[in-house]
Each structure stands twice: as structure tokens, then as C-alpha cells.
Amino acid sequence: MTTDIQHSHIGARADEAFRLRRSTRPRENGELARVLGDPKFGEHFTDHMVLIDYSEPGGWCDARVVPYGPLTLDPASAVLHYGQEVFEGLKVYRHADGHLRTFRPEINARRFALSAARLALPELPESLFIESIRQLAQADAGWVPHQSGASLYVRPFLIATEAFLGVRPSRQATYGVIASPAGSYFADADEGISLWLSRDYSRAGLGGTGAAKCGGNYAASLLAQQQAHAHGCAQVLFTDASTRTWVEEAGSMNIFFAFSDQTIVTPPLTGTILAGVTRDSVLRLARDMGYRAVERPVSIDEWQTAAVTGELREVFAAGTAAVITPIAELVGDDLLIETPGGGTESIAARLRAELTSIQYGTSHDRYAWMLDLGPVDS
Ligand SMILES: *Cc1c(COP(=O)(O)O)cnc(C)c1O
């Protein structure tokens, strides 16, 4: 067998690798319509899922689309003890021409491989990653919402499955993809959300896993997130772990500052920040909208001072799930910085409109960001 795909039982043609076993009990039309009418976020899952196994020395094998359901894991599986896991998040959109499309999936595929490498997990070939998205989107095409602003959120993940309690990288892994129809991530985000400045906890340190999209980062952030909620805030503002001076991320989103001199600033990718696809896209769109888009460190002090002088016009967060969300205030133990922003004329709103019009296919895809996943019979 030819193997462009390294270390693999799966041949060079990723599209021929998958077998499909259809669900015998797909959700009934009435229930599906009810779910799609108000999808919320991450609450309902489609009828199918993708699974691909990995083992040494064989490599990737048995790519399949099967009915959605529980996984069987040996209780000694490495993921359950040492947290060897990475994941991704991207969306599938239904366009007016009857095609399903997804947004810049090659970046997610590359990031997934980088995250896996950081967690000493096997790297899934890019072509298999993208084909797995296409396979699931086609199998569950009826689950992609029609209404603008809604989409099918797709969640690829990779877990270490070797049953062995010694501490070393697992020699077996399972890749999976599940999908969930998604509406709006934050209930009332138009006015902007509040962030809680955590003085107790950090998300990522130098040499750690901050640049990898792994469950461990999230596990470590949940207590801070709980404190944020207790203070009436939607998300945590994480600063650098060593000095707690520099702004890093807003919960699970990248953060942007818009200044009155037409400059848009986001912190640089120095290893502790996740390189968001939305972040990269916002930088590009902002430049083409005539802003100076700059990657440089921003301190809490600068945020506070610039908010008071009025030089700071808006703060917003960017990520696939919530797209672009204004940040109305930063709250801390002895701190309150207000950056009202918001409104349809805001920079955040204009960037959001530019981005979503490309994603939902209502404006020309001038950067060739959308990947066609094929037509569906509606
Ligand atoms: C996924 C994620 C983001 C946003 O990345 P996108 O590719 O834009 O969705 C930002 N920060 C963290 C910590 C993330 O996990």
C-alpha cells in the first residue's frame, strides 16, 4: 500500500479511508427541528461520530464514522491518569448555495498536530484531520443549522488509551470527532462581558503547555473560572505567570485592544498564549480595514491608564465559539476598569460583521478562507 501518510495503515487517499456505519436510531425530525430552533452551545450532539485508532508500530488505522455513543476505555488508560489529551474546535456553516463549508481548517489541523507533539501524542496527518471533518459534516448534514449566526460546532480530540500506569508517553491513542449545533456562546454578549482579574491562579507558564490546546490547561483554569462567576464575571483575565503584569488571554479567547490612533493590539505569541485562528483572522481583517494591527505586550497598568485618558476605545475577545465579544469591564479585588465600547458602529462589531459574512457566505471569500465540504440535499 502506498503511504504518503506516515506511519499509517491508511493509504494516501484520506477520502477512501473511512467506512460508514449509519445510526439505526437517528434523531427524529421533530426533535431535531426543536434542537436546531434553539441550539444553545454544546448541549446536543449529532447522530454520528468519527473514530480513528493509533497504535505503535502500526500507526493510524480503522477510520470510521459510527453512531454517536459512549467509548469503552480500559480504566488504566493513560488519559485517565496523566491527562494526555488534546482537542480542537471549529465550525461548519450552511451556505445559501446548499454547500457546507468550514473556516481555515488547515490551521486547526496544523495546531492539532503541534498540540499533540507537545503532549507526546501521535500527530494526525493534516489530510486525515480535514477528511474526518468532511465525513462527519456529510453524515450529519441535517444537523447544520439554517439560521444565520448558528452553525455546527465540531470538536476533534485525541486521547491516550494505552493501559499502563508507568509514566511515559502512551503507545496507543484514539482520535475522535463529535459535533454539536451551536447558537450564541454568551447569552447577552452585545453589551460586552465582564472579566475577572485572577490574582491567585495562572493559566500557563514559560515552558508549559499554554500554546497547546489541551484539556489540562482547561482543568487548571476551572477554579479561577469559578471565582470569576462568583464575582459576577463571565470569564477570567489571565496574566503572565511570573510577574502577573502582562495580559495574556481572556478565558478561552484571545484578547484585543483598540486605541484611538487606529491601532489594534494583541499580545504576542511567546509560548504561553494559544494561537487562535480567529486571532490571526482578526489581525488580517483589521489591517485590510485600515487599522494598524500590532502584536505587542499590554500591561494591566497600560489598560487602566489608557481607559482613563480615553486613548483606549475598545477591548474585545476573539475565538471560534464566541467569535468576537466586547469586553465591557475588568474587575479585580481592588480594581475596576471600564471600557464600554459595544454598539453596531464599534470596531468589534465591524470586525465581527466582516468575519461572519465570510464564514456564513454572505460576502465574497476574498482570502480563500472557506473550505467546501460538499453539497447537501436540503
Ligand atoms: C481555542 C482557544 C482560543 C481561540 O482559538 P480559535 O482558533 O480562534 O478558536 C484562544 N485561547 C484558548 C486558550 C483556546 O483554547
PDB file of C-alpha atoms in Angstrom, residues 149-325:
ATOM      1  CA  GLY A 149     -25.488  33.126  13.499  1.00  0.00           C
ATOM      2  CA  ALA A 150     -25.840  29.406  14.093  1.00  0.00           C
ATOM      3  CA  SER A 151     -23.526  26.643  12.909  1.00  0.00           C
ATOM      4  CA  LEU A 152     -22.344  23.130  13.676  1.00  0.00           C
ATOM      5  CA  TYR A 153     -19.525  23.209  16.219  1.00  0.00           C
ATOM      6  CA  VAL A 154     -17.082  20.368  15.577  1.00  0.00           C
ATOM      7  CA  ARG A 155     -14.862  19.006  18.328  1.00  0.00           C
ATOM      8  CA  PRO A 156     -11.905  16.792  17.317  1.00  0.00           C
ATOM      9  CA  PHE A 157      -9.978  15.255  20.219  1.00  0.00           C
ATOM     10  CA  LEU A 158      -7.157  12.809  20.829  1.00  0.00           C
ATOM     11  CA  ILE A 159      -6.747  10.675  23.943  1.00  0.00           C
ATOM     12  CA  ALA A 160      -4.017   8.328  25.189  1.00  0.00           C
ATOM     13  CA  THR A 161      -5.537   4.866  25.557  1.00  0.00           C
ATOM     14  CA  GLU A 162      -2.676   2.557  26.500  1.00  0.00           C
ATOM     15  CA  ALA A 163      -3.420   0.650  29.702  1.00  0.00           C
ATOM     16  CA  PHE A 164      -0.212   1.234  31.631  1.00  0.00           C
ATOM     17  CA  LEU A 165       0.457   3.144  34.854  1.00  0.00           C
ATOM     18  CA  GLY A 166       4.159   3.779  34.312  1.00  0.00           C
ATOM     19  CA  VAL A 167       4.881   7.372  33.393  1.00  0.00           C
ATOM     20  CA  ARG A 168       5.824   7.565  29.718  1.00  0.00           C
ATOM     21  CA  PRO A 169       4.025   8.544  26.523  1.00  0.00           C
ATOM     22  CA  SER A 170       1.187   6.199  25.601  1.00  0.00           C
ATOM     23  CA  ARG A 171       1.788   3.914  22.610  1.00  0.00           C
ATOM     24  CA  GLN A 172      -1.909   3.822  21.802  1.00  0.00           C
ATOM     25  CA  ALA A 173      -4.326   6.628  21.166  1.00  0.00           C
ATOM     26  CA  THR A 174      -7.806   7.256  19.839  1.00  0.00           C
ATOM     27  CA  TYR A 175      -8.794  10.218  17.724  1.00  0.00           C
ATOM     28  CA  GLY A 176     -12.441  11.217  17.784  1.00  0.00           C
ATOM     29  CA  VAL A 177     -14.679  13.915  16.316  1.00  0.00           C
ATOM     30  CA  ILE A 178     -18.059  14.824  17.720  1.00  0.00           C
ATOM     31  CA  ALA A 179     -20.321  17.690  16.670  1.00  0.00           C
ATOM     32  CA  SER A 180     -22.912  19.893  18.315  1.00  0.00           C
ATOM     33  CA  PRO A 181     -25.199  22.537  16.801  1.00  0.00           C
ATOM     34  CA  ALA A 182     -24.259  25.944  18.193  1.00  0.00           C
ATOM     35  CA  GLY A 183     -26.090  29.203  18.648  1.00  0.00           C
ATOM     36  CA  SER A 184     -24.658  32.093  20.589  1.00  0.00           C
ATOM     37  CA  TYR A 185     -21.988  31.303  23.201  1.00  0.00           C
ATOM     38  CA  PHE A 186     -22.684  34.117  25.649  1.00  0.00           C
ATOM     39  CA  ALA A 187     -26.311  34.864  26.427  1.00  0.00           C
ATOM     40  CA  ASP A 188     -26.171  38.692  26.354  1.00  0.00           C
ATOM     41  CA  ALA A 189     -22.816  39.474  24.835  1.00  0.00           C
ATOM     42  CA  ASP A 190     -23.755  42.537  22.766  1.00  0.00           C
ATOM     43  CA  GLU A 191     -23.291  44.872  25.722  1.00  0.00           C
ATOM     44  CA  GLY A 192     -19.943  43.269  26.484  1.00  0.00           C
ATOM     45  CA  ILE A 193     -18.871  40.793  29.128  1.00  0.00           C
ATOM     46  CA  SER A 194     -17.059  41.318  32.436  1.00  0.00           C
ATOM     47  CA  LEU A 195     -13.665  39.750  33.080  1.00  0.00           C
ATOM     48  CA  TRP A 196     -12.336  38.802  36.495  1.00  0.00           C
ATOM     49  CA  LEU A 197      -8.634  39.528  37.066  1.00  0.00           C
ATOM     50  CA  SER A 198      -7.269  36.425  38.762  1.00  0.00           C
ATOM     51  CA  ARG A 199      -4.505  37.256  41.250  1.00  0.00           C
ATOM     52  CA  ASP A 200      -4.349  33.692  42.547  1.00  0.00           C
ATOM     53  CA  TYR A 201      -4.098  31.468  39.512  1.00  0.00           C
ATOM     54  CA  SER A 202      -2.233  31.329  36.215  1.00  0.00           C
ATOM     55  CA  ARG A 203      -3.201  29.536  33.031  1.00  0.00           C
ATOM     56  CA  ALA A 204       0.243  28.886  31.596  1.00  0.00           C
ATOM     57  CA  GLY A 205       3.912  29.310  32.443  1.00  0.00           C
ATOM     58  CA  LEU A 206       7.100  29.508  30.423  1.00  0.00           C
ATOM     59  CA  GLY A 207       7.918  26.062  29.023  1.00  0.00           C
ATOM     60  CA  GLY A 208       4.449  24.787  29.916  1.00  0.00           C
ATOM     61  CA  THR A 209       1.555  23.847  27.687  1.00  0.00           C
ATOM     62  CA  GLY A 210      -0.047  27.262  27.163  1.00  0.00           C
ATOM     63  CA  ALA A 211       0.385  27.157  23.388  1.00  0.00           C
ATOM     64  CA  ALA A 212      -1.180  23.692  23.142  1.00  0.00           C
ATOM     65  CA  LYS A 213      -4.927  23.198  23.062  1.00  0.00           C
ATOM     66  CA  CYS A 214      -5.125  20.566  25.782  1.00  0.00           C
ATOM     67  CA  GLY A 215      -7.673  19.612  28.382  1.00  0.00           C
ATOM     68  CA  GLY A 216      -5.072  20.062  31.128  1.00  0.00           C
ATOM     69  CA  ASN A 217      -4.967  23.825  30.553  1.00  0.00           C
ATOM     70  CA  TYR A 218      -8.716  23.942  30.985  1.00  0.00           C
ATOM     71  CA  ALA A 219      -8.692  21.738  34.077  1.00  0.00           C
ATOM     72  CA  ALA A 220      -6.206  24.151  35.646  1.00  0.00           C
ATOM     73  CA  SER A 221      -8.362  27.160  34.748  1.00  0.00           C
ATOM     74  CA  LEU A 222     -11.702  25.988  36.146  1.00  0.00           C
ATOM     75  CA  LEU A 223     -11.191  27.145  39.732  1.00  0.00           C
ATOM     76  CA  ALA A 224     -10.308  30.640  38.518  1.00  0.00           C
ATOM     77  CA  GLN A 225     -13.351  30.488  36.254  1.00  0.00           C
ATOM     78  CA  GLN A 226     -15.491  29.561  39.259  1.00  0.00           C
ATOM     79  CA  GLN A 227     -14.155  32.608  41.120  1.00  0.00           C
ATOM     80  CA  ALA A 228     -14.949  34.779  38.119  1.00  0.00           C
ATOM     81  CA  HIS A 229     -18.561  33.576  38.198  1.00  0.00           C
ATOM     82  CA  ALA A 230     -18.728  34.159  41.946  1.00  0.00           C
ATOM     83  CA  HIS A 231     -17.779  37.790  41.239  1.00  0.00           C
ATOM     84  CA  GLY A 232     -20.418  38.118  38.541  1.00  0.00           C
ATOM     85  CA  CYS A 233     -17.942  37.885  35.661  1.00  0.00           C
ATOM     86  CA  ALA A 234     -18.258  35.719  32.549  1.00  0.00           C
ATOM     87  CA  GLN A 235     -14.568  34.853  32.099  1.00  0.00           C
ATOM     88  CA  VAL A 236     -11.152  35.127  33.717  1.00  0.00           C
ATOM     89  CA  LEU A 237      -8.453  37.506  32.546  1.00  0.00           C
ATOM     90  CA  PHE A 238      -5.170  35.623  32.747  1.00  0.00           C
ATOM     91  CA  THR A 239      -1.869  37.478  33.095  1.00  0.00           C
ATOM     92  CA  ASP A 240       1.679  36.132  32.777  1.00  0.00           C
ATOM     93  CA  ALA A 241       2.530  33.608  35.483  1.00  0.00           C
ATOM     94  CA  SER A 242       5.855  35.096  36.600  1.00  0.00           C
ATOM     95  CA  THR A 243       5.065  38.800  37.062  1.00  0.00           C
ATOM     96  CA  ARG A 244       1.239  38.991  36.794  1.00  0.00           C
ATOM     97  CA  THR A 245       1.811  42.184  34.845  1.00  0.00           C
ATOM     98  CA  TRP A 246       1.085  41.332  31.248  1.00  0.00           C
ATOM     99  CA  VAL A 247      -2.265  40.498  29.748  1.00  0.00           C
ATOM    100  CA  GLU A 248      -2.380  37.047  28.145  1.00  0.00           C
ATOM    101  CA  GLU A 249      -5.844  35.650  27.461  1.00  0.00           C
ATOM    102  CA  ALA A 250      -9.498  36.203  28.284  1.00  0.00           C
ATOM    103  CA  GLY A 251     -10.597  32.766  29.429  1.00  0.00           C
ATOM    104  CA  SER A 252     -10.543  30.619  26.320  1.00  0.00           C
ATOM    105  CA  MET A 253     -10.293  33.584  23.955  1.00  0.00           C
ATOM    106  CA  ASN A 254      -7.527  35.830  22.653  1.00  0.00           C
ATOM    107  CA  ILE A 255      -7.747  39.493  23.631  1.00  0.00           C
ATOM    108  CA  PHE A 256      -7.558  42.699  21.574  1.00  0.00           C
ATOM    109  CA  PHE A 257      -7.252  46.411  22.423  1.00  0.00           C
ATOM    110  CA  ALA A 258      -8.402  49.130  20.030  1.00  0.00           C
ATOM    111  CA  PHE A 259      -6.788  52.531  20.564  1.00  0.00           C
ATOM    112  CA  SER A 260      -7.919  55.951  19.355  1.00  0.00           C
ATOM    113  CA  ASP A 261      -4.917  56.212  16.968  1.00  0.00           C
ATOM    114  CA  GLN A 262      -6.339  53.456  14.738  1.00  0.00           C
ATOM    115  CA  THR A 263      -4.098  50.827  16.302  1.00  0.00           C
ATOM    116  CA  ILE A 264      -5.347  47.385  17.283  1.00  0.00           C
ATOM    117  CA  VAL A 265      -3.104  45.477  19.674  1.00  0.00           C
ATOM    118  CA  THR A 266      -2.986  41.848  20.792  1.00  0.00           C
ATOM    119  CA  PRO A 267      -0.324  40.175  22.964  1.00  0.00           C
ATOM    120  CA  PRO A 268       2.421  38.322  21.044  1.00  0.00           C
ATOM    121  CA  LEU A 269       2.646  34.526  20.806  1.00  0.00           C
ATOM    122  CA  THR A 270       5.535  33.798  23.125  1.00  0.00           C
ATOM    123  CA  GLY A 271       4.587  30.258  24.087  1.00  0.00           C
ATOM    124  CA  THR A 272       2.035  30.867  26.835  1.00  0.00           C
ATOM    125  CA  ILE A 273      -0.785  32.034  24.560  1.00  0.00           C
ATOM    126  CA  LEU A 274      -2.914  29.899  22.254  1.00  0.00           C
ATOM    127  CA  ALA A 275      -2.509  30.912  18.599  1.00  0.00           C
ATOM    128  CA  GLY A 276      -6.167  31.400  17.718  1.00  0.00           C
ATOM    129  CA  VAL A 277      -7.472  31.049  14.174  1.00  0.00           C
ATOM    130  CA  THR A 278      -9.853  33.912  14.975  1.00  0.00           C
ATOM    131  CA  ARG A 279      -6.925  35.950  16.341  1.00  0.00           C
ATOM    132  CA  ASP A 280      -4.988  35.509  13.106  1.00  0.00           C
ATOM    133  CA  SER A 281      -8.065  36.341  11.022  1.00  0.00           C
ATOM    134  CA  VAL A 282      -8.843  39.473  13.050  1.00  0.00           C
ATOM    135  CA  LEU A 283      -5.277  40.738  12.588  1.00  0.00           C
ATOM    136  CA  ARG A 284      -5.647  40.312   8.825  1.00  0.00           C
ATOM    137  CA  LEU A 285      -9.115  41.867   8.617  1.00  0.00           C
ATOM    138  CA  ALA A 286      -8.105  44.797  10.830  1.00  0.00           C
ATOM    139  CA  ARG A 287      -5.125  45.576   8.579  1.00  0.00           C
ATOM    140  CA  ASP A 288      -7.317  45.473   5.495  1.00  0.00           C
ATOM    141  CA  MET A 289      -9.860  47.731   7.203  1.00  0.00           C
ATOM    142  CA  GLY A 290      -7.126  50.356   7.581  1.00  0.00           C
ATOM    143  CA  TYR A 291      -6.066  49.758  11.165  1.00  0.00           C
ATOM    144  CA  ARG A 292      -2.508  49.282  12.292  1.00  0.00           C
ATOM    145  CA  ALA A 293      -2.574  45.777  13.772  1.00  0.00           C
ATOM    146  CA  VAL A 294       0.253  45.190  16.215  1.00  0.00           C
ATOM    147  CA  GLU A 295       1.396  42.250  18.329  1.00  0.00           C
ATOM    148  CA  ARG A 296       2.988  43.612  21.488  1.00  0.00           C
ATOM    149  CA  PRO A 297       2.665  43.128  25.250  1.00  0.00           C
ATOM    150  CA  VAL A 298      -0.045  45.092  27.083  1.00  0.00           C
ATOM    151  CA  SER A 299       0.080  45.525  30.859  1.00  0.00           C
ATOM    152  CA  ILE A 300      -2.821  45.932  33.266  1.00  0.00           C
ATOM    153  CA  ASP A 301      -1.356  49.388  34.070  1.00  0.00           C
ATOM    154  CA  GLU A 302      -1.481  50.448  30.429  1.00  0.00           C
ATOM    155  CA  TRP A 303      -5.058  49.139  30.143  1.00  0.00           C
ATOM    156  CA  GLN A 304      -6.073  51.174  33.208  1.00  0.00           C
ATOM    157  CA  THR A 305      -4.277  54.366  32.183  1.00  0.00           C
ATOM    158  CA  ALA A 306      -5.426  54.283  28.572  1.00  0.00           C
ATOM    159  CA  ALA A 307      -9.006  53.616  29.654  1.00  0.00           C
ATOM    160  CA  VAL A 308      -8.911  56.706  31.891  1.00  0.00           C
ATOM    161  CA  THR A 309      -7.359  59.005  29.274  1.00  0.00           C
ATOM    162  CA  GLY A 310      -9.776  57.729  26.623  1.00  0.00           C
ATOM    163  CA  GLU A 311      -6.985  56.525  24.333  1.00  0.00           C
ATOM    164  CA  LEU A 312      -8.329  53.014  24.763  1.00  0.00           C
ATOM    165  CA  ARG A 313     -11.541  52.800  22.769  1.00  0.00           C
ATOM    166  CA  GLU A 314     -12.492  49.141  22.972  1.00  0.00           C
ATOM    167  CA  VAL A 315     -11.396  45.818  24.346  1.00  0.00           C
ATOM    168  CA  PHE A 316     -12.690  42.593  22.824  1.00  0.00           C
ATOM    169  CA  ALA A 317     -12.048  38.865  22.824  1.00  0.00           C
ATOM    170  CA  ALA A 318     -11.860  36.520  19.846  1.00  0.00           C
ATOM    171  CA  GLY A 319     -12.348  32.770  19.462  1.00  0.00           C
ATOM    172  CA  THR A 320     -14.258  30.292  17.325  1.00  0.00           C
ATOM    173  CA  ALA A 321     -17.031  29.557  19.814  1.00  0.00           C
ATOM    174  CA  ALA A 322     -17.980  33.149  20.705  1.00  0.00           C
ATOM    175  CA  VAL A 323     -16.496  34.810  17.556  1.00  0.00           C
ATOM    176  CA  ILE A 324     -15.845  38.406  18.716  1.00  0.00           C
ATOM    177  CA  THR A 325     -17.159  39.542  22.067  1.00  0.00           C
TER     178      THR A 325
END
